[in-house]
mmCIF file of C-alpha atoms and ligand atoms in Angstrom:
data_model
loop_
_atom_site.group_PDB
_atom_site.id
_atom_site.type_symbol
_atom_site.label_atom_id
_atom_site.label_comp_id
_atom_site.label_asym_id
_atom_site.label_seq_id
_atom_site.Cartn_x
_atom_site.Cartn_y
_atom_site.Cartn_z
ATOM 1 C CA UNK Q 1 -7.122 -4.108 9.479
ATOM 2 C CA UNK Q 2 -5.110 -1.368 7.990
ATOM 3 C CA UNK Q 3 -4.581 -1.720 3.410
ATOM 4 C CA UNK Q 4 -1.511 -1.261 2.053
ATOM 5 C CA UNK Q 5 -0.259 -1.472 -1.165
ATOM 6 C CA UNK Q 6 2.477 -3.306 -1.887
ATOM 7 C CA UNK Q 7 4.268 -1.527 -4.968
ATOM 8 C CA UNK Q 8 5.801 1.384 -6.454
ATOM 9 C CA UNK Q 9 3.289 1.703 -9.430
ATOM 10 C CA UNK Q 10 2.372 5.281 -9.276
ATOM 11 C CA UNK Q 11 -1.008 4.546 -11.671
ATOM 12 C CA UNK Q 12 -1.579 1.457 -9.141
ATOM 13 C CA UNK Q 13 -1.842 3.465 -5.953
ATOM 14 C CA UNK Q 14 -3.273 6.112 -7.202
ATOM 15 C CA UNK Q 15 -6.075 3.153 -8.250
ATOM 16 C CA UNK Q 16 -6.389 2.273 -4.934
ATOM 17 C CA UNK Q 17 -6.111 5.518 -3.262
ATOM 18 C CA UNK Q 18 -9.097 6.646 -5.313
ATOM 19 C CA UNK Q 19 -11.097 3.668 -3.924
ATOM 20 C CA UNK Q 20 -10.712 5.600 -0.623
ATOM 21 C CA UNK Q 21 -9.736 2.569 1.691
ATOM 22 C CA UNK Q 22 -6.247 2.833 1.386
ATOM 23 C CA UNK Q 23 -4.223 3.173 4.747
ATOM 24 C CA UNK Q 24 -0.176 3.379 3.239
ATOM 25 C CA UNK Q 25 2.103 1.791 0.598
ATOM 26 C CA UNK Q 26 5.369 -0.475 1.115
ATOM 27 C CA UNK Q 27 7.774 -0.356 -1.415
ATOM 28 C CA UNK Q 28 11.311 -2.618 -1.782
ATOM 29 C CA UNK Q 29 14.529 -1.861 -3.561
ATOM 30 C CA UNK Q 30 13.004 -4.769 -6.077
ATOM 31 C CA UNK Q 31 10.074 -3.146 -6.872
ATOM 32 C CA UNK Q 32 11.316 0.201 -7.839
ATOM 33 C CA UNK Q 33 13.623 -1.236 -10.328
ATOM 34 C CA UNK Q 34 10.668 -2.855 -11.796
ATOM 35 C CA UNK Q 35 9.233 0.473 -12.406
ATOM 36 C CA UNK Q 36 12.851 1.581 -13.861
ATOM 37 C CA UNK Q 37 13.693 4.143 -11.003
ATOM 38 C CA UNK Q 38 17.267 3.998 -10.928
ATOM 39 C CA UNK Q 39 19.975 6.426 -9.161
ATOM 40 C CA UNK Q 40 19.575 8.050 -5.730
ATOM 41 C CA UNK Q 41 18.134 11.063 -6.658
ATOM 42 C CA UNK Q 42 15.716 9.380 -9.016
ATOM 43 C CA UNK Q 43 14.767 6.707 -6.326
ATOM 44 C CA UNK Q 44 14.194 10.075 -3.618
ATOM 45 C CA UNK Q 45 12.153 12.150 -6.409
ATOM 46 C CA UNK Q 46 10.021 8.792 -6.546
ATOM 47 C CA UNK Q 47 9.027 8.369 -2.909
ATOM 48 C CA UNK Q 48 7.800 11.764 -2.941
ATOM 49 C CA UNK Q 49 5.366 11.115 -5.882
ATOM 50 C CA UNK Q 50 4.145 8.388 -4.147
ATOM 51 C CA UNK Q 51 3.437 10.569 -0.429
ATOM 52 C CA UNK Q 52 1.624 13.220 -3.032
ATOM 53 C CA UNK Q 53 -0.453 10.342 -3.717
ATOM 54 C CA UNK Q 54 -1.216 8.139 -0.639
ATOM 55 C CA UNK Q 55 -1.843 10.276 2.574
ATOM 56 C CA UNK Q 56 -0.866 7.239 4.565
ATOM 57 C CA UNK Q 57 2.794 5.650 5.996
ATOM 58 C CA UNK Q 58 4.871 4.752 2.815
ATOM 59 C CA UNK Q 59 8.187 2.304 3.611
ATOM 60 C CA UNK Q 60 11.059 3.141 1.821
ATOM 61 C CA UNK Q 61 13.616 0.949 2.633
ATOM 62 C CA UNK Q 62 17.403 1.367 3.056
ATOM 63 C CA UNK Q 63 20.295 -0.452 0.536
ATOM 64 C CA UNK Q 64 22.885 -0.271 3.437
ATOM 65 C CA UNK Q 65 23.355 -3.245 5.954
ATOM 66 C CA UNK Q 66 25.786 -1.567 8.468
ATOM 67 C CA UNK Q 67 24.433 0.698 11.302
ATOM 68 C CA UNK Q 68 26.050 4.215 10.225
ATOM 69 C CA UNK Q 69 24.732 3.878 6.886
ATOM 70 C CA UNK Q 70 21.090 2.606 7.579
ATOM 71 C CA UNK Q 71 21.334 5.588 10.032
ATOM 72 C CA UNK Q 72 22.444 7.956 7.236
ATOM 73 C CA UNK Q 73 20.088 6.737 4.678
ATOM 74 C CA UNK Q 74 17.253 6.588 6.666
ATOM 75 C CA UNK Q 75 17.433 9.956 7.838
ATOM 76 C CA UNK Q 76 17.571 11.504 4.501
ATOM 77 C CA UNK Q 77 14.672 9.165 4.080
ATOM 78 C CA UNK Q 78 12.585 10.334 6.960
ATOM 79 C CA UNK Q 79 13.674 13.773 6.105
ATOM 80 C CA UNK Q 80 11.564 13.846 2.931
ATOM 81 C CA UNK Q 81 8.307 13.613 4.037
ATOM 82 C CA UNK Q 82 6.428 12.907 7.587
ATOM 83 C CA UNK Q 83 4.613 9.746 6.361
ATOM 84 C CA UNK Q 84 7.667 7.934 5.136
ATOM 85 C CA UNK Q 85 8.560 5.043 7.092
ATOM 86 C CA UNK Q 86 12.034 3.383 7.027
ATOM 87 C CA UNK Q 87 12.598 0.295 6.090
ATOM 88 C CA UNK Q 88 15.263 -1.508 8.208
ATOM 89 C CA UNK Q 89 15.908 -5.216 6.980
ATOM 90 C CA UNK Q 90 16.368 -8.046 9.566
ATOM 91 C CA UNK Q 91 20.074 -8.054 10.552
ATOM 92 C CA UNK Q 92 22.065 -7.636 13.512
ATOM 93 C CA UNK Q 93 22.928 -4.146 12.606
ATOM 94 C CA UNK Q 94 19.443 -3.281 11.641
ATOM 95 C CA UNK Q 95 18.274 -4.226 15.178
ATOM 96 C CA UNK Q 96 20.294 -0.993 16.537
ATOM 97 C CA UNK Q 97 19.239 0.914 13.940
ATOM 98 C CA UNK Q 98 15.427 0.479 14.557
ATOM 99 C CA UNK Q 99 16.577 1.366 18.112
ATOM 100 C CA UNK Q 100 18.269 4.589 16.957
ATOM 101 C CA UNK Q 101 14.704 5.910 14.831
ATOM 102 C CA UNK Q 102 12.539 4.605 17.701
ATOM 103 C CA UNK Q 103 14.579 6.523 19.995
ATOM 104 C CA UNK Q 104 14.305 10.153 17.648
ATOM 105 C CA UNK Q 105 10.613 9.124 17.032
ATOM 106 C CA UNK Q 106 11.119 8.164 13.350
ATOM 107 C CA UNK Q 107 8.908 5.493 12.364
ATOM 108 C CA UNK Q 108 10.062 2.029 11.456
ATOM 109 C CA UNK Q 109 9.558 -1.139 9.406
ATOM 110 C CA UNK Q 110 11.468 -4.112 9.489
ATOM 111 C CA UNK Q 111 11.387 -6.226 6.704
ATOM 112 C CA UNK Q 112 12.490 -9.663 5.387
ATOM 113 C CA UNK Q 113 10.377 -11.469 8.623
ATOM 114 C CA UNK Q 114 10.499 -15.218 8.504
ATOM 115 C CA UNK Q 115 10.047 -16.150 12.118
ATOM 116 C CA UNK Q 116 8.736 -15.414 15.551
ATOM 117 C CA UNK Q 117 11.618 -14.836 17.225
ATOM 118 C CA UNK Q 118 13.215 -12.100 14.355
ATOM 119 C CA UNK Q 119 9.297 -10.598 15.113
ATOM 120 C CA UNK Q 120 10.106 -10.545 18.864
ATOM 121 C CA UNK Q 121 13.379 -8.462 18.479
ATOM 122 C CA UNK Q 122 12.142 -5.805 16.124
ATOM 123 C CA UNK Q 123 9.605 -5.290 18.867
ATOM 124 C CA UNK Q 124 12.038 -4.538 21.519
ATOM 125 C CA UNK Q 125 14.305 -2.450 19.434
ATOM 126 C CA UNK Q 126 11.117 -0.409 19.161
ATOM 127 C CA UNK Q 127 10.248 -1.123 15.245
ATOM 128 C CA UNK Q 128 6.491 0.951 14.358
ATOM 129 C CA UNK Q 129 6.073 -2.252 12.203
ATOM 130 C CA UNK Q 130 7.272 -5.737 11.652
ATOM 131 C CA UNK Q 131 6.642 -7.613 8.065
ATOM 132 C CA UNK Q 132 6.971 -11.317 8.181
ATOM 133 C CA UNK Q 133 6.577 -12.462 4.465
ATOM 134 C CA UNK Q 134 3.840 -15.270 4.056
ATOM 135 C CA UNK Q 135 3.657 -16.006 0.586
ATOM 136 C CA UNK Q 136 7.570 -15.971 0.764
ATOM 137 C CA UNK Q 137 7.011 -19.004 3.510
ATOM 138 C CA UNK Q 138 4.294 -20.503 1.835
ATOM 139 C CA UNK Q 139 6.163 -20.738 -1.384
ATOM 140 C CA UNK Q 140 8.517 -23.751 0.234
ATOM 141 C CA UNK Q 141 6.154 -24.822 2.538
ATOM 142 C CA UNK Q 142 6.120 -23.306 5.550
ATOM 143 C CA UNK Q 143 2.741 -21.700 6.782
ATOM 144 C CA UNK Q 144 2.777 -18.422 6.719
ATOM 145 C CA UNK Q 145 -0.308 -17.407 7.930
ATOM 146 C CA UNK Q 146 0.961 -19.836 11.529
ATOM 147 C CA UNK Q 147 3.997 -17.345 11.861
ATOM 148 C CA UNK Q 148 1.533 -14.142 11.992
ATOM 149 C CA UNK Q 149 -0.824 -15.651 14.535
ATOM 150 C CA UNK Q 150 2.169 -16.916 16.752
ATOM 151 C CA UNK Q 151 3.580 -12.788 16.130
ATOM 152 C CA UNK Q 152 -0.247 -12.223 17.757
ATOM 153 C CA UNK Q 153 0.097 -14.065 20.598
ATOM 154 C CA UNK Q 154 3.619 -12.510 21.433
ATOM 155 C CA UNK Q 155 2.907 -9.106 20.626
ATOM 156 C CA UNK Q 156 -0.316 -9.722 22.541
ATOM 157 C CA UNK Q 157 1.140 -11.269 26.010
ATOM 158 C CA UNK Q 158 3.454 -8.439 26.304
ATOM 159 C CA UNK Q 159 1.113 -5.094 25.204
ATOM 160 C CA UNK Q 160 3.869 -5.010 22.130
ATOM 161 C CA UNK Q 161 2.535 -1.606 20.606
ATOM 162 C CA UNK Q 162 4.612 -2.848 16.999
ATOM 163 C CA UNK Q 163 2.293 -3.662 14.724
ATOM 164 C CA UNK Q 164 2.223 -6.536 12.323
ATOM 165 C CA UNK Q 165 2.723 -5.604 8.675
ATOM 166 C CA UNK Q 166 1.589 -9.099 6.940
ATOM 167 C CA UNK Q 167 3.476 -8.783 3.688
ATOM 168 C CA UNK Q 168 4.436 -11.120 0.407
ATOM 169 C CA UNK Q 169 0.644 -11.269 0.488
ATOM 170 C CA UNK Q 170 -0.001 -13.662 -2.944
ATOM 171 C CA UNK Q 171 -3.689 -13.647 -2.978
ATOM 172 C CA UNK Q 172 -7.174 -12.418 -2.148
ATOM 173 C CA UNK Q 173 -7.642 -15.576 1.025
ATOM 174 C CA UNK Q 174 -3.969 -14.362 2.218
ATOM 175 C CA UNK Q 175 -6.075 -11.231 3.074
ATOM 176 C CA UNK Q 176 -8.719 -12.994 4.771
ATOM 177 C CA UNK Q 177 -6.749 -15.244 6.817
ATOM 178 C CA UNK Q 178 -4.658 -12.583 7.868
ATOM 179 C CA UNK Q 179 -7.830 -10.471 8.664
ATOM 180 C CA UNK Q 180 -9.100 -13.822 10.840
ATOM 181 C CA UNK Q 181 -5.557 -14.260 12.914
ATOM 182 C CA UNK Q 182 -5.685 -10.506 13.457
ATOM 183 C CA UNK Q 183 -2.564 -9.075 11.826
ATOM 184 C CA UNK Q 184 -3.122 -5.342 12.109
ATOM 185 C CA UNK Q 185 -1.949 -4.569 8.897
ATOM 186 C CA UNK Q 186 -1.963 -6.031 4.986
ATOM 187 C CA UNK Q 187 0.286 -5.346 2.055
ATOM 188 C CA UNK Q 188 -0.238 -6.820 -1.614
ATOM 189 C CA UNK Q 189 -0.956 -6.403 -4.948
ATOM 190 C CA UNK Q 190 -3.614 -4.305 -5.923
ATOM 191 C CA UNK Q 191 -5.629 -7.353 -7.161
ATOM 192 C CA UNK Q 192 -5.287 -9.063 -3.729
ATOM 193 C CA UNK Q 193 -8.088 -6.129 -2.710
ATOM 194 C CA UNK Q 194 -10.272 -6.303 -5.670
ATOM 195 C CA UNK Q 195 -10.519 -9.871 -5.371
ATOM 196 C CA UNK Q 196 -12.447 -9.439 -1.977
ATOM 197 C CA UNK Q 197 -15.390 -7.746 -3.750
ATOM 198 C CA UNK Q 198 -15.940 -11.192 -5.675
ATOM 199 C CA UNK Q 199 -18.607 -13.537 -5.242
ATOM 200 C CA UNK Q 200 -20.513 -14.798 -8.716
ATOM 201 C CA UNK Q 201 -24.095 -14.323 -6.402
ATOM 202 C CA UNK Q 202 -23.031 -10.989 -5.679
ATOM 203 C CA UNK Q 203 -22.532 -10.582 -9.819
ATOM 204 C CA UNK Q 204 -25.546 -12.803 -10.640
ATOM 205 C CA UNK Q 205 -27.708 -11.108 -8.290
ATOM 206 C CA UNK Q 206 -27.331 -7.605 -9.974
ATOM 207 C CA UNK Q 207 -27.596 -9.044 -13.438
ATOM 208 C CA UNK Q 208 -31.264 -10.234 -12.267
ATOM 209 C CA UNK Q 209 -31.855 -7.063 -10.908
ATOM 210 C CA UNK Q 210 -31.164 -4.898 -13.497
ATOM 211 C CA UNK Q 211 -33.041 -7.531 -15.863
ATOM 212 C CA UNK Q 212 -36.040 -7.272 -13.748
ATOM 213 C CA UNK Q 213 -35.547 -3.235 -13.420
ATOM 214 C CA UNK Q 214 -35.452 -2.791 -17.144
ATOM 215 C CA UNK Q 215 -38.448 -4.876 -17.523
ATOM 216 C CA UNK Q 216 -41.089 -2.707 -15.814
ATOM 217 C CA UNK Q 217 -39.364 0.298 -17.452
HETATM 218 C C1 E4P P 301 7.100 -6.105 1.828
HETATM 219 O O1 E4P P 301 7.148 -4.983 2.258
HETATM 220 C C2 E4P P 301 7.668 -6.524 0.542
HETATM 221 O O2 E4P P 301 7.758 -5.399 -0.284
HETATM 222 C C3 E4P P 301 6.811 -7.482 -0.207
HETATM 223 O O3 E4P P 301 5.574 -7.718 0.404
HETATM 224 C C4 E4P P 301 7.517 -8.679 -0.745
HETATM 225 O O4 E4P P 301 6.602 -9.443 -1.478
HETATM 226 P P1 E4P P 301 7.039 -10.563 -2.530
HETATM 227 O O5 E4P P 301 7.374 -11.789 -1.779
HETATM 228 O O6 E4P P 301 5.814 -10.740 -3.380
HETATM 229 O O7 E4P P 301 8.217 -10.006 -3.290
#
């Protein structure tokens, strides 16, 4: 299963970049204001720090909603760099825009996922990735982690090459589960990662045997 890293924390991915597993970074329009990147230029300048960083597919998604200007921003987008990936959200229009950057070879992620069937049509319009938000389900109380193994099964019964991008990952078993149900691909917070190296045995352990090393030293 591919790592991502879901923000636009330059001090974050370069955190996990240095840890060397790092496949790519996803970004959204709501988490580069957090970082205070405002203005196009700005917002451009930004996405290029971040593919100096990660040598892996960063999303950087589009603020139109109408097919000539997704088409317009995304190819100013793609022009900036050969790992950036656009971001197309889940609407009508979106659908022939992912069909427009499959077609010229761009690569693609839609975004805003909530259920099979939006999965299904990404796929045909050609999108390189689809993210269906689980903690976004889970949060009022739909399973998330159901909608990305029924994606599986689709994308599986038809030799779907899009791959799924399980993001609005909450938590350290969000990556697990999604690992178990086979999504090909994870985004979260950074701590979502270091929380699989936990285990208070695994901690424990090395206390004793650095006690016992000391010892006979
Ligand atoms: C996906 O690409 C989104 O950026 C992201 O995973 C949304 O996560 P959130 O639900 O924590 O905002």
């Amino acid at each position: 299963m591919k790592f991502f890293i879901d923000t636009a924390n330059l001090e974050g991915i370069k955190e996990a970049q240095d840890l060397g597993i790092l496949d790519g970074v996803t970004t959204n329009p709501s988490l580069m204001a957090k970082e205070g990147i405002t203005g196009q230029q700005n917002i451009l300048d930004h996405y290029l720090k971040i593919c100096e960083i990660s040598d892996g597919d960063v999303s950087a998604e589009v603020i139109s909603t109408d097919f000539d200007g997704m088409v317009k921003e995304g190819e100013i987008l793609a022009a900036l760099h050969p790992n950036i990936v656009v971001k197309i959200p889940m609407v009508k229009d979106g659908i022939k825009a992912l069909k427009y950057f499959s077609d010229k070879g761009i690569k693609t992620n839609c975004t805003l996922i909530f259920t099979a069937g939006q999965a299904l049509l990404a796929a045909k319009a050609g999108a390189t990735y689809v993210s269906p938000f689980i903690g976004r389900l889970d949060d009022i109380g739909y399973d998330g982690i159901e909608l990305i193994a029924q994606i599986r099964v689709i994308f599986d019964n038809y030799l779907f090459e899009t791959e799924i991008l399980a993001a609005s990952i909450r938590n350290t078993m969000h990556v697990i589960r999604c690992a178990e149900v086979g999504s090909d691909v994870m985004t979260g917070p950074l701590s979502s990662i270091l929380g699989l190296l936990k285990h208070p045995l695994t901690e424990s352990g090395l206390a004793q045997f650095l006690a016992d090393h000391a010892k006979g030293n």
